[in-house]
Coordinates of C-alpha atoms in Angstrom, one line a residue:
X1 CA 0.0 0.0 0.0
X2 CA 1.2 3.2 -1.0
X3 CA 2.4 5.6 2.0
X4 CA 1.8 8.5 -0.5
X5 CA -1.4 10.3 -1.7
X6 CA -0.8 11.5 -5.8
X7 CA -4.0 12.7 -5.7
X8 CA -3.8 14.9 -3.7
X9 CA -4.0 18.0 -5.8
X10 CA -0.7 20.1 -4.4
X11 CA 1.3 16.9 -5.1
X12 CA 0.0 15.8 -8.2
X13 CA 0.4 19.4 -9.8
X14 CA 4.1 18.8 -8.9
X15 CA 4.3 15.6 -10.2
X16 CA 2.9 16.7 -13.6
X17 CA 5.6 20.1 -13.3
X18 CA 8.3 18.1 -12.9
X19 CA 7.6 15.2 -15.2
X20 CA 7.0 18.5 -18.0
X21 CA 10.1 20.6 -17.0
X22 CA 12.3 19.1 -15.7
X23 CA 15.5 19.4 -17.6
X24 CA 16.9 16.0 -19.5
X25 CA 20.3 15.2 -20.7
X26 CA 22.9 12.9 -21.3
X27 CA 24.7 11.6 -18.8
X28 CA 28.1 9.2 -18.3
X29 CA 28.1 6.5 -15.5
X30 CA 30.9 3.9 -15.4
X31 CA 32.1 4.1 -19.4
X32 CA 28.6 4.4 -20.5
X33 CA 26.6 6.8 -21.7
X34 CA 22.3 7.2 -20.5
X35 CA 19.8 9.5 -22.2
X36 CA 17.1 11.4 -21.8
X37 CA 18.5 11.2 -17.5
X38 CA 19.1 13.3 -14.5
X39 CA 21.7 13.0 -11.4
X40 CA 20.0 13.4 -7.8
X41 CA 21.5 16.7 -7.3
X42 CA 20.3 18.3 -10.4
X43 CA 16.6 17.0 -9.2
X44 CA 17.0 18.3 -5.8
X45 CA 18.5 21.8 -7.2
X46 CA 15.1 21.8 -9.7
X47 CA 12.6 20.6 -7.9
X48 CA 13.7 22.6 -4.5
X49 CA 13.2 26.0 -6.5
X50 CA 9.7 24.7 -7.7
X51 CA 8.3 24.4 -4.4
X52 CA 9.7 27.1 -3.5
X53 CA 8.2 29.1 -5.7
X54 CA 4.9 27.2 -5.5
X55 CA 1.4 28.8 -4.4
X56 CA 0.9 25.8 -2.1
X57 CA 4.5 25.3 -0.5
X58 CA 6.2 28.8 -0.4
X59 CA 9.9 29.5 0.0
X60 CA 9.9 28.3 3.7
X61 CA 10.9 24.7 1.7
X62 CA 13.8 23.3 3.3
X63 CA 16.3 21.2 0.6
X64 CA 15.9 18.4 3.1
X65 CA 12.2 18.8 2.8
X66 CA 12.5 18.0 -0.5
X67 CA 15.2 15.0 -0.2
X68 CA 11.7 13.9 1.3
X69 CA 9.8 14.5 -1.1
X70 CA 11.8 13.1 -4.0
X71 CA 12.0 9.7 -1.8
X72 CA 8.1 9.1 -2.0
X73 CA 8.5 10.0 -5.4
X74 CA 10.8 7.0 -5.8
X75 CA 8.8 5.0 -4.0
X76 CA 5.4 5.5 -6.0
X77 CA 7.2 5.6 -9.0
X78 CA 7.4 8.7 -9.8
X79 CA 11.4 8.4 -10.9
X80 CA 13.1 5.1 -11.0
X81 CA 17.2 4.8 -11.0
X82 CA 18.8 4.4 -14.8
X83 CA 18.4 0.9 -14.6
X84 CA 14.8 0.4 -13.7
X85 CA 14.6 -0.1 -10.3
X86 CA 12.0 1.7 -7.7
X87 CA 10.0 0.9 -4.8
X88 CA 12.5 1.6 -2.0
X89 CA 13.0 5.3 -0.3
X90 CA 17.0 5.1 -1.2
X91 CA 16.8 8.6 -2.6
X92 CA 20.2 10.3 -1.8
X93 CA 21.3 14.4 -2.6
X94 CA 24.2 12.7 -4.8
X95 CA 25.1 12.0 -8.6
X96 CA 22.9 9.0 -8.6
X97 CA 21.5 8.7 -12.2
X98 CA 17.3 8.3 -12.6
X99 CA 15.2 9.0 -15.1
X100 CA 11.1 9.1 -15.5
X101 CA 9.4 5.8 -16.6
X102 CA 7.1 6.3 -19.5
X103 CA 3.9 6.6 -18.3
X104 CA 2.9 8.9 -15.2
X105 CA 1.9 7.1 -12.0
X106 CA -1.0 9.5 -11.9
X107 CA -4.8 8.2 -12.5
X108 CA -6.3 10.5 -15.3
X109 CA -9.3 12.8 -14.3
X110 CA -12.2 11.2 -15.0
X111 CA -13.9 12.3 -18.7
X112 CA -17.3 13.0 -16.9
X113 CA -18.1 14.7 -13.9
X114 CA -18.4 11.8 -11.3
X115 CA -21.2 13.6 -9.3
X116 CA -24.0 15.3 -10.4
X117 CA -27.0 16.6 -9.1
X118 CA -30.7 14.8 -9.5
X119 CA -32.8 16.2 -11.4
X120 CA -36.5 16.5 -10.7
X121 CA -38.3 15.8 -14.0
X122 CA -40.8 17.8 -15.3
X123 CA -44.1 15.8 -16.1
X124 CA -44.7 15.3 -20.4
X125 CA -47.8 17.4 -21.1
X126 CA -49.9 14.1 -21.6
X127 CA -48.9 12.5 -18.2
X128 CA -51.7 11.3 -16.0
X129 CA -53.5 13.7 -14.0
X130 CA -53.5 14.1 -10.0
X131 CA -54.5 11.3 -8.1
X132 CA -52.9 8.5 -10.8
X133 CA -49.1 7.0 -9.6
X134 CA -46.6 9.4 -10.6
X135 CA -42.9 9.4 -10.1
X136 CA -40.4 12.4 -9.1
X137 CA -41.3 15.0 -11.4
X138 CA -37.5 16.5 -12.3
X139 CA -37.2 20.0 -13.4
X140 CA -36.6 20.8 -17.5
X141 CA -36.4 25.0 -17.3
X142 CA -37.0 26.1 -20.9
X143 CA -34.9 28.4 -22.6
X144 CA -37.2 30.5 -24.5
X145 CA -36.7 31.2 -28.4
X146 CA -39.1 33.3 -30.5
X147 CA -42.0 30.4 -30.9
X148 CA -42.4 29.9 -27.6
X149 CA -42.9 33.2 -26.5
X150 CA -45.4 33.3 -29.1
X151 CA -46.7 30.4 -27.8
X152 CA -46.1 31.9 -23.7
X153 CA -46.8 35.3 -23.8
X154 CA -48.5 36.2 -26.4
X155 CA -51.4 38.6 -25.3
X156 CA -49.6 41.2 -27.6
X157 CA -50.9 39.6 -30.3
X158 CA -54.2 38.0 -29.4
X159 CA -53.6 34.9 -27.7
X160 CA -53.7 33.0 -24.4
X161 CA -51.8 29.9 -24.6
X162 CA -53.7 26.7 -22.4
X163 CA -52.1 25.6 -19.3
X164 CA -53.2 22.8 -16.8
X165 CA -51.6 22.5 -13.2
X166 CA -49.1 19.9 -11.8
X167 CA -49.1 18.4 -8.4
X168 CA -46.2 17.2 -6.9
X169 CA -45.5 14.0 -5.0
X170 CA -44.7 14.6 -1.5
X171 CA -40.6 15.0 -0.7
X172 CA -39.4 13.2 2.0
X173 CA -37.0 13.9 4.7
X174 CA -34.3 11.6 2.2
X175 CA -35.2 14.0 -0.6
X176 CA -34.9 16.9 1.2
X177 CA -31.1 15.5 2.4
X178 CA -30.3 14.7 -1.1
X179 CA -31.2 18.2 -2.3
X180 CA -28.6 19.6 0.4
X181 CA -26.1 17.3 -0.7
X182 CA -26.2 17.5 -4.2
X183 CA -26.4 21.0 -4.4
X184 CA -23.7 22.1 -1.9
X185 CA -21.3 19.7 -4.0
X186 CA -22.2 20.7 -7.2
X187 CA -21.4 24.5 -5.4
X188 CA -18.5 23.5 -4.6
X189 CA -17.4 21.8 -7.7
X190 CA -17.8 25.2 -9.5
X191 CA -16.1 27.2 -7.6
X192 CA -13.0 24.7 -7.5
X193 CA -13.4 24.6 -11.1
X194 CA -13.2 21.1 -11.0
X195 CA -14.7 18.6 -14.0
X196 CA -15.3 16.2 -11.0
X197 CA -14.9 16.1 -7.1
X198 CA -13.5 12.4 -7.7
X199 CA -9.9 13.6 -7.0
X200 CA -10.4 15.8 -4.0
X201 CA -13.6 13.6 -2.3
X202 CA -15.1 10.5 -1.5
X203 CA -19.1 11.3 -2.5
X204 CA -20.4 8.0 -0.4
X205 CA -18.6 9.6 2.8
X206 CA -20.5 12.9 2.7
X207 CA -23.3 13.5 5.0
X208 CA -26.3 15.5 4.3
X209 CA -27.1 15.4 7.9
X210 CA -24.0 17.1 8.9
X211 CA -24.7 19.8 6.5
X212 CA -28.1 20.1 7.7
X213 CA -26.7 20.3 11.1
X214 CA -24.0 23.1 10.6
X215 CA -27.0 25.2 8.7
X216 CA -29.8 25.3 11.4
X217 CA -28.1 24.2 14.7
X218 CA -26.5 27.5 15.2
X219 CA -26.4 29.7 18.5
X220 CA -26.3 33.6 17.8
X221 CA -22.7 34.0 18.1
X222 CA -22.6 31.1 14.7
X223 CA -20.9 28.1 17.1
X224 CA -22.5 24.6 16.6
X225 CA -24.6 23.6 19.2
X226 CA -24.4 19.9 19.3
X227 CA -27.5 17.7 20.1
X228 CA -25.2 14.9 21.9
X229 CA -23.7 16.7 24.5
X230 CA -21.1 13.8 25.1
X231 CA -19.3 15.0 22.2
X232 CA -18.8 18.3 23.8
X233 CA -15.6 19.7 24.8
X234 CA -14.6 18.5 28.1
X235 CA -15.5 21.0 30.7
X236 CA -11.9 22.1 32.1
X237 CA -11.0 22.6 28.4
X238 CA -13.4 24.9 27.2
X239 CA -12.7 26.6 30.6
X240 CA -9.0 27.0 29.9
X241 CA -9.7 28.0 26.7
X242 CA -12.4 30.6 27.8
X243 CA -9.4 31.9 30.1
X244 CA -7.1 32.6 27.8
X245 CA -9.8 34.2 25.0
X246 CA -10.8 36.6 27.8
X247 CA -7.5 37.4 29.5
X248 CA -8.2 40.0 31.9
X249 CA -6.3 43.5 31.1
X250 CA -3.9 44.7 33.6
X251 CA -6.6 46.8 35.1
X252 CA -9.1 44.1 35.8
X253 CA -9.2 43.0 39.8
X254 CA -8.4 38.8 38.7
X255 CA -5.1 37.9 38.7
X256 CA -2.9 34.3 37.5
X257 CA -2.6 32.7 40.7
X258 CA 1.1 32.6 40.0
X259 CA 3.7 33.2 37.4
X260 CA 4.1 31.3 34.5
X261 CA 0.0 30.6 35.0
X262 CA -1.0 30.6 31.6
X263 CA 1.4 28.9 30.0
X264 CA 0.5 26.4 31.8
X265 CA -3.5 27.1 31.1
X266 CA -2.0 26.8 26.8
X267 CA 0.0 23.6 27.3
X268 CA -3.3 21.9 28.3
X269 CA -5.6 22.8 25.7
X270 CA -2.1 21.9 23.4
X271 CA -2.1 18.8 25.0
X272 CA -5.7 18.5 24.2
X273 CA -6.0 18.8 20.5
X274 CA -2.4 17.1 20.2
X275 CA -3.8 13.6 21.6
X276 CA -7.0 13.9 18.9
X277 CA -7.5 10.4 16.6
X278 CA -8.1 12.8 13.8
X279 CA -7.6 16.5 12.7
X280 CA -10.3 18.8 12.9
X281 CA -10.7 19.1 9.3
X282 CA -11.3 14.7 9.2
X283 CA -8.4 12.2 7.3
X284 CA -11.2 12.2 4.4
X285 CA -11.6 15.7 4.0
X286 CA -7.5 16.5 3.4
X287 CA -7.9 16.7 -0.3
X288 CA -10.8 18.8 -0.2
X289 CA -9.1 21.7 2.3
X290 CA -5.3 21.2 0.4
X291 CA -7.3 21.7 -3.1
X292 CA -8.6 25.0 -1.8
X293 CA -4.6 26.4 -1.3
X294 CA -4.1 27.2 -5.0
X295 CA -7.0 30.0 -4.9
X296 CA -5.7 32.2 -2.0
X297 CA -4.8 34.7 -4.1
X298 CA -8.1 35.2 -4.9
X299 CA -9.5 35.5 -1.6
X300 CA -13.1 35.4 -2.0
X301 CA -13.4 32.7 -4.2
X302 CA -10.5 30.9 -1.2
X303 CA -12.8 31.9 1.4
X304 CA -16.2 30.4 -0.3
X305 CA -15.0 27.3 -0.7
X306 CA -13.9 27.1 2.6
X307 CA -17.2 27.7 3.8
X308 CA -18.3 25.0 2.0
X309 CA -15.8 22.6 3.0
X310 CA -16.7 23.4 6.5
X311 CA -19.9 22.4 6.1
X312 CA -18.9 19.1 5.4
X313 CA -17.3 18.6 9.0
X314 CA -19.3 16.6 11.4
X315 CA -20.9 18.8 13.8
X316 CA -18.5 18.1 17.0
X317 CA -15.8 19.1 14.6
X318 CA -16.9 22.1 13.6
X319 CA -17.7 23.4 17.3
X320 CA -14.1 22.5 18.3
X321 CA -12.5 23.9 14.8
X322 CA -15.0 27.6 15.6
X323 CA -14.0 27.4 19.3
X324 CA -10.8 26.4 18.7
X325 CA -9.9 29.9 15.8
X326 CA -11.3 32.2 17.9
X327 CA -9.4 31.4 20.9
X328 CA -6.3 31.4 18.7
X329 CA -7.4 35.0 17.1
X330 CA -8.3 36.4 20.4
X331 CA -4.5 35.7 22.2
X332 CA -3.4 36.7 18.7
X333 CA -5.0 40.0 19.4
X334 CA -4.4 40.7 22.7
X335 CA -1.6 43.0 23.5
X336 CA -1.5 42.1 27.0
X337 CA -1.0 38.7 27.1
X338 CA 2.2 37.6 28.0
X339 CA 4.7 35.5 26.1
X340 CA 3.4 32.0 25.8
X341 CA 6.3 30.3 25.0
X342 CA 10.4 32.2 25.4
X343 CA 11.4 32.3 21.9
X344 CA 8.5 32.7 19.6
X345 CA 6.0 35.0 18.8
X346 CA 2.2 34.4 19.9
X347 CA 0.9 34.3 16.0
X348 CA 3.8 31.3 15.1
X349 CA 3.4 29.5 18.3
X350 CA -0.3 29.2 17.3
X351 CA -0.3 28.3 13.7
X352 CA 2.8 25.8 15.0
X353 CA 1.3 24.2 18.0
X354 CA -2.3 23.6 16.4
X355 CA -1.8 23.1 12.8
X356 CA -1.2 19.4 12.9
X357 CA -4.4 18.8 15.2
X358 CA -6.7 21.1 12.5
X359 CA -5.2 19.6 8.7
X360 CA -3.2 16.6 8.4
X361 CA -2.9 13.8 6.0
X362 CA -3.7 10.1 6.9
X363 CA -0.3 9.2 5.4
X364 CA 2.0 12.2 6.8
X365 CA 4.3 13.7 4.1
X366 CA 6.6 16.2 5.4
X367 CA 5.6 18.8 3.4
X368 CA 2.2 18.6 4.6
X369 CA 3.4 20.8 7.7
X370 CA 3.8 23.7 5.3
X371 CA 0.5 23.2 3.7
X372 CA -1.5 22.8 7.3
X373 CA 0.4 26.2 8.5
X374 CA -0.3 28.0 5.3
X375 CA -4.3 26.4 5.5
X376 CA -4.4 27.7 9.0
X377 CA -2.9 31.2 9.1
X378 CA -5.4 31.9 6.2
X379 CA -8.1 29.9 8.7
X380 CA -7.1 33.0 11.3
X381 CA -6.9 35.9 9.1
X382 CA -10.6 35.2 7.8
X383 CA -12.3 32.9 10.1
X384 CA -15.6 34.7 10.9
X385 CA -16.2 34.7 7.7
X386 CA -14.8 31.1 6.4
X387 CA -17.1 29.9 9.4
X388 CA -20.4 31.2 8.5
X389 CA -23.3 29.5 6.9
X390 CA -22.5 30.7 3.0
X391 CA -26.4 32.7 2.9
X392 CA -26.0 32.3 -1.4
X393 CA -25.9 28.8 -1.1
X394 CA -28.6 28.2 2.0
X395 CA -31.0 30.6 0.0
X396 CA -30.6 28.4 -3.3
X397 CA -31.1 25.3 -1.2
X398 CA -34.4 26.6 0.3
X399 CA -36.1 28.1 -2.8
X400 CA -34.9 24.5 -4.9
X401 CA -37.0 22.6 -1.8
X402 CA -39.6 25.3 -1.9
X403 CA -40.3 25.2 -5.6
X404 CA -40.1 21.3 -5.6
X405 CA -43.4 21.2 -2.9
X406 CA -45.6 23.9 -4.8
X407 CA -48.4 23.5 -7.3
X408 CA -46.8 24.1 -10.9
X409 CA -48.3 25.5 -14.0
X410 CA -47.3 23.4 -17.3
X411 CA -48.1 24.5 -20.9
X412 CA -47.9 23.2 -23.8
X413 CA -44.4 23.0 -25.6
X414 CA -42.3 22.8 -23.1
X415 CA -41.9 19.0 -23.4
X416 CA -39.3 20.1 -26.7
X417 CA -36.5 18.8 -26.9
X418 CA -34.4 21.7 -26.2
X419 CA -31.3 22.3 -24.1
X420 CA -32.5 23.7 -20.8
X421 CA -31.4 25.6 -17.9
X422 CA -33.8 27.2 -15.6
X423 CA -37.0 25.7 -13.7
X424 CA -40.0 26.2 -16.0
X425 CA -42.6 26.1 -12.5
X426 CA -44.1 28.7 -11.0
X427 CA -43.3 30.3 -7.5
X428 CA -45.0 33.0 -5.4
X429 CA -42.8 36.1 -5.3
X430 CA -42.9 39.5 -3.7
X431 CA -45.3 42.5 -5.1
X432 CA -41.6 44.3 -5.6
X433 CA -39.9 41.4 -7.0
X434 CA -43.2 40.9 -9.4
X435 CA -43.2 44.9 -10.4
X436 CA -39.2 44.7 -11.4
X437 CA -39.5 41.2 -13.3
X438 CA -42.6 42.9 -15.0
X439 CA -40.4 45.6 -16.1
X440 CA -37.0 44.0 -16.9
X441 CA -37.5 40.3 -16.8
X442 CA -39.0 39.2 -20.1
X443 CA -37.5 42.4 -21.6
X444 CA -35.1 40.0 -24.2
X445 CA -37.6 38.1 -25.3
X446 CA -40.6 40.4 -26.1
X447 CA -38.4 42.8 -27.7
X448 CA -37.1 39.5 -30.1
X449 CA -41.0 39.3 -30.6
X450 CA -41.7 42.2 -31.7
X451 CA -38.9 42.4 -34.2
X452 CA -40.4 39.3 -35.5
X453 CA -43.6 41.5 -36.0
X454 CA -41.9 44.1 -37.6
X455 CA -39.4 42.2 -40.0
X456 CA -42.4 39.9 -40.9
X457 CA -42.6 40.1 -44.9
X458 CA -45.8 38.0 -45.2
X459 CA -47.7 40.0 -43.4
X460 CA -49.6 43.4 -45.0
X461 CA -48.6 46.6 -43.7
X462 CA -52.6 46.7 -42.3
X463 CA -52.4 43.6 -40.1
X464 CA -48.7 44.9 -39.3
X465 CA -49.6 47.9 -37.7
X466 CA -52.9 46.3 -36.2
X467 CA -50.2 44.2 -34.3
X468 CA -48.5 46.8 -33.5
X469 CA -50.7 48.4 -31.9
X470 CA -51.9 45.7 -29.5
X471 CA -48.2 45.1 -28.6
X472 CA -47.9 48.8 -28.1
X473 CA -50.8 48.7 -25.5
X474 CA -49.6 45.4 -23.4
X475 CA -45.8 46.4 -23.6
X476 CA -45.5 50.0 -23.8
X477 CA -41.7 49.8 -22.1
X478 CA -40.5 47.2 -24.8
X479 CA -42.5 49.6 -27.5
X480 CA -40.7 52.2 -26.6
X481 CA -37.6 51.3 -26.3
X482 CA -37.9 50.2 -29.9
X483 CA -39.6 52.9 -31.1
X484 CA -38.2 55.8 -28.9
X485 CA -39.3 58.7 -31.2
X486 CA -42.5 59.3 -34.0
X487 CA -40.0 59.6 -36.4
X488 CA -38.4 56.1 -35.9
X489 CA -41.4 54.9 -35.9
X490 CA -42.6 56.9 -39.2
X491 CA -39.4 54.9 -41.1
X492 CA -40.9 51.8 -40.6
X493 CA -44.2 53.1 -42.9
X494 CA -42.4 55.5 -45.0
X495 CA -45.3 57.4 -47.1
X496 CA -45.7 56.9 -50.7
X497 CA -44.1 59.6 -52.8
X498 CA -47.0 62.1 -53.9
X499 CA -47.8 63.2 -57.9
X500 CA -45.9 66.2 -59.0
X501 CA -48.6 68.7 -60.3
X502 CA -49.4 69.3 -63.9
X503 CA -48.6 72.3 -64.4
X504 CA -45.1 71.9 -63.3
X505 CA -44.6 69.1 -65.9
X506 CA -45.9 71.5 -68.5
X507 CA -43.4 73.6 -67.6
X508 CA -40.6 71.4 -67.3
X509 CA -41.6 70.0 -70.9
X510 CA -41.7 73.9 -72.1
X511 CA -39.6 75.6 -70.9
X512 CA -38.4 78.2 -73.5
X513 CA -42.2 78.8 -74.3
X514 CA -42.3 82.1 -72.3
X515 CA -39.1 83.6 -73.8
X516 CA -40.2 82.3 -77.4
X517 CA -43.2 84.3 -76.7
X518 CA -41.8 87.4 -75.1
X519 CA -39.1 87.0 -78.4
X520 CA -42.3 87.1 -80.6
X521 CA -44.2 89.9 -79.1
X522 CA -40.9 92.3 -79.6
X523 CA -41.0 91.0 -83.2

């Protein structure tokens, strides 16, 4: 069994850097000559300055680190030595010869995405009314072309399409779960701009309970309350903790009861979270968190897919992870607290002492102390908001549920075959919300209608304007944004040229007669 995760995503965008870059010549080794190699050295030297330079590591990479690193590499296959041979971590910073095998240990991302949502089906128009069995209705929104506005909307033009309504089958409590699932992993496959979550997460092992949990189970302050209090934090650790949170100010009457008193107060809520069986953030979640490290630079999108990661925890974790940040924030903070530990300053002692008990692989890799520290100090910088409910995502949730358990109205033509992306049901909205959608919603399309209208060759000017007219009365926004002037709308009618008078054609075909005659009369 392999003692190394490739998948995991800062490691296997390594792998595929230094199986692309890294530089290959010939090499001489005992009176014969290798191609296509590299010494030990020269991979050290290389792959050193890559991490080093990497979003995920940083330049805090020792060269022993990376000796490390270069022996699981070995091990997995990665490398083998000029004659073949891997499997054993006998990696040495020397002029050892290896070279890359020809095909990459990695396991190729997956063509499609390996997780996808459920869809709720939209009943056919000729489905069986109320009352008969019917089967989970999924969703087909409609994306609306010219026809089937006509077909939809068209009471600009003297027509009311039929409709009939559509009840729904009841959800259950399962559906409802599945609905959270689905939809907080397809989030946060987006925003990880992943084609699937197969590299970062085991689906099966997600629980829409605990998402459910970390929604609604809140107390004002955001903390988890837990339903089974036995998974609480033991009582003297959450007081320790509260005492160093809330260190009194030199001003305030209580006191340590003696010197050194809360360093002593630290080392057991240290020794605490050291002795955990897992990190806070779970063996099965690693992946998942370590993915999230290549967007920090682009903090908002980092700090959404944290929140959704966090609400993948199990409840007691979350509680100790929120409990657990804002203690370390709070001594961070506090100007009067005393040195914690000779040597160190209070923001490295905390990311140091507790980054191992918050993020840490099943199947340690050294390296993985640079990732956890890099994961946490971007944990304290932006915690109160990494460990919110994400209110986008809760809202989207809640009006997918709420439109799934309300009476629907379906017309005709929407069972085309057409690519869809919307929910084609109805849902009761807000006088305000109904008053702007009147305004700007259906904008688009009406104004695509009416330029149907007015480019229509087969129809005569008379029925034209007739339509026209109707339109003009039930959209006069879209009308007039068309037609913003009389003018504009005089060009589309243009008047037939009138007859020149007679007497000016006389003229024009005479038009020497007067001076002929004046001529004549002299004579």
């Amino acid at each position: 069994t392999s003692c190394f995760s490739l998948s995991s995503p800062p490691y296997r965008l390594t792998i595929e850097l230094f199986r692309a870059r890294m530089p290959l010549r010939k090499h001489r080794c005992r009176f014969k000559s290798y191609e296509r190699c590299f010494t030990a050295a020269e991979a050290v030297d290389w792959l050193h300055e890559l991490l080093r330079c990497s979003q995920n590591f940083g330049p805090e990479v020792t060269r022993k680190q990376t000796v490390q690193l270069l022996k699981k590499f070995l091990k997995n296959h990665v490398i083998e030595d000029i004659k073949g041979k891997w499997g054993q971590e006998d990696f040495e910073d020397n002029r050892h010869l290896y070279r890359f095998p020809p095909s990459s240990p990695l396991k190729p991302y997956p063509k499609k995405p390996a997780y996808q949502k459920d869809v709720i089906k939209f009943p056919e128009w000729n489905d069986p009314p109320p009352g008969t069995s019917q089967e989970n209705i999924p969703v087909r929104p409609v994306v609306m072309n010219s026809e089937m506005w006509y077909k939809r909307h068209s009471i600009a033009i003297g027509e009311v399409p039929a409709c009939r309504l559509v009840y729904r089958r009841q959800l259950t409590e399962a559906n409802v779960e599945e609905i959270w699932k689905s939809m907080t992993l397809a989030y946060l496959q987006k925003i990880l701009g992943l084609e699937s979550l197969e590299e970062v997460l085991d689906i099966q092992l997600v629980n829409s309970k605990f998402i459910i949990h970390n929604v609604y189970s809140v107390s004002k302050q955001g903390v988890v309350i837990l339903d089974d209090k036995s998974k609480e934090l033991p009582h003297w650790v959450l007081s320790a903790m509260k005492c160093l949170a809330n260190w009194p100010n030199c001003s305030d009457l209580k006191q340590p009861m003696y010197l050194g008193f809360e360093k002593d107060v630290f080392k057991t809520i240290a020794d605490y979270y050291g002795h955990l069986k897992e990190p806070l953030l779970t063996f099965h979640l690693f992946d998942a968190f370590v993915s999230v490290l290549g967007l920090l630079q682009k903090e908002k999108m980092a700090i959404e897919a944290f929140q959704i990661c966090c609400l993948l925890l199990p409840p007691e974790n979350r509680r100790k992870l929120q409990l657990l940040m804002r203690m370390m924030t709070r001594i961070c903070l506090n100007k009067e607290m005393p040195p914690l530990c000779d040597g160190f300053g209070t923001r490295t002692l905390m990311v140091q002492t507790f980054s191992r008990c918050i993020l840490c692989s099943k199947d340690e890799v050294d390296l993985d102390e640079l990732l956890a520290a890099r994961l946490v100090t971007f944990l304290m910088d932006n915690y109160e908001e990494i460990l919110k409910v994400p209110l986008a995502l809760q809202t989207s949730i809640e009006e997918r549920v709420a439109h799934l358990r309300r009476v629907q109205i379906k017309y005709p033509g929407a069972d085309m075959d057409i690519t869809l992306s919307a929910p084609s049901f109805c849902r009761q909205i807000s006088p305000e919300e109904f008053e702007y959608q009147r305004a700007y919603g259906s904008q688009e399309p009406l104004a695509a209608l009416l330029e149907e209208v007015i480019t229509d060759a087969k129809l005569s000017n008379k029925e034209k304007k007739k339509k026209l007219k109707q339109f003009q009365k039930s959209y006069p926004e879209v009308y007039q944004e068309r037609f913003p002037t009389p003018e504009s709308e005089a060009l589309l009618f243009p008047e037939k040229p009138k007859p020149k008078p007679q007497l000016l054609t006389w003229a024009l075909k005479n038009p020497f007669q007067p001076f002929q005659r004046t001529r004549s009369f002299r004579m």
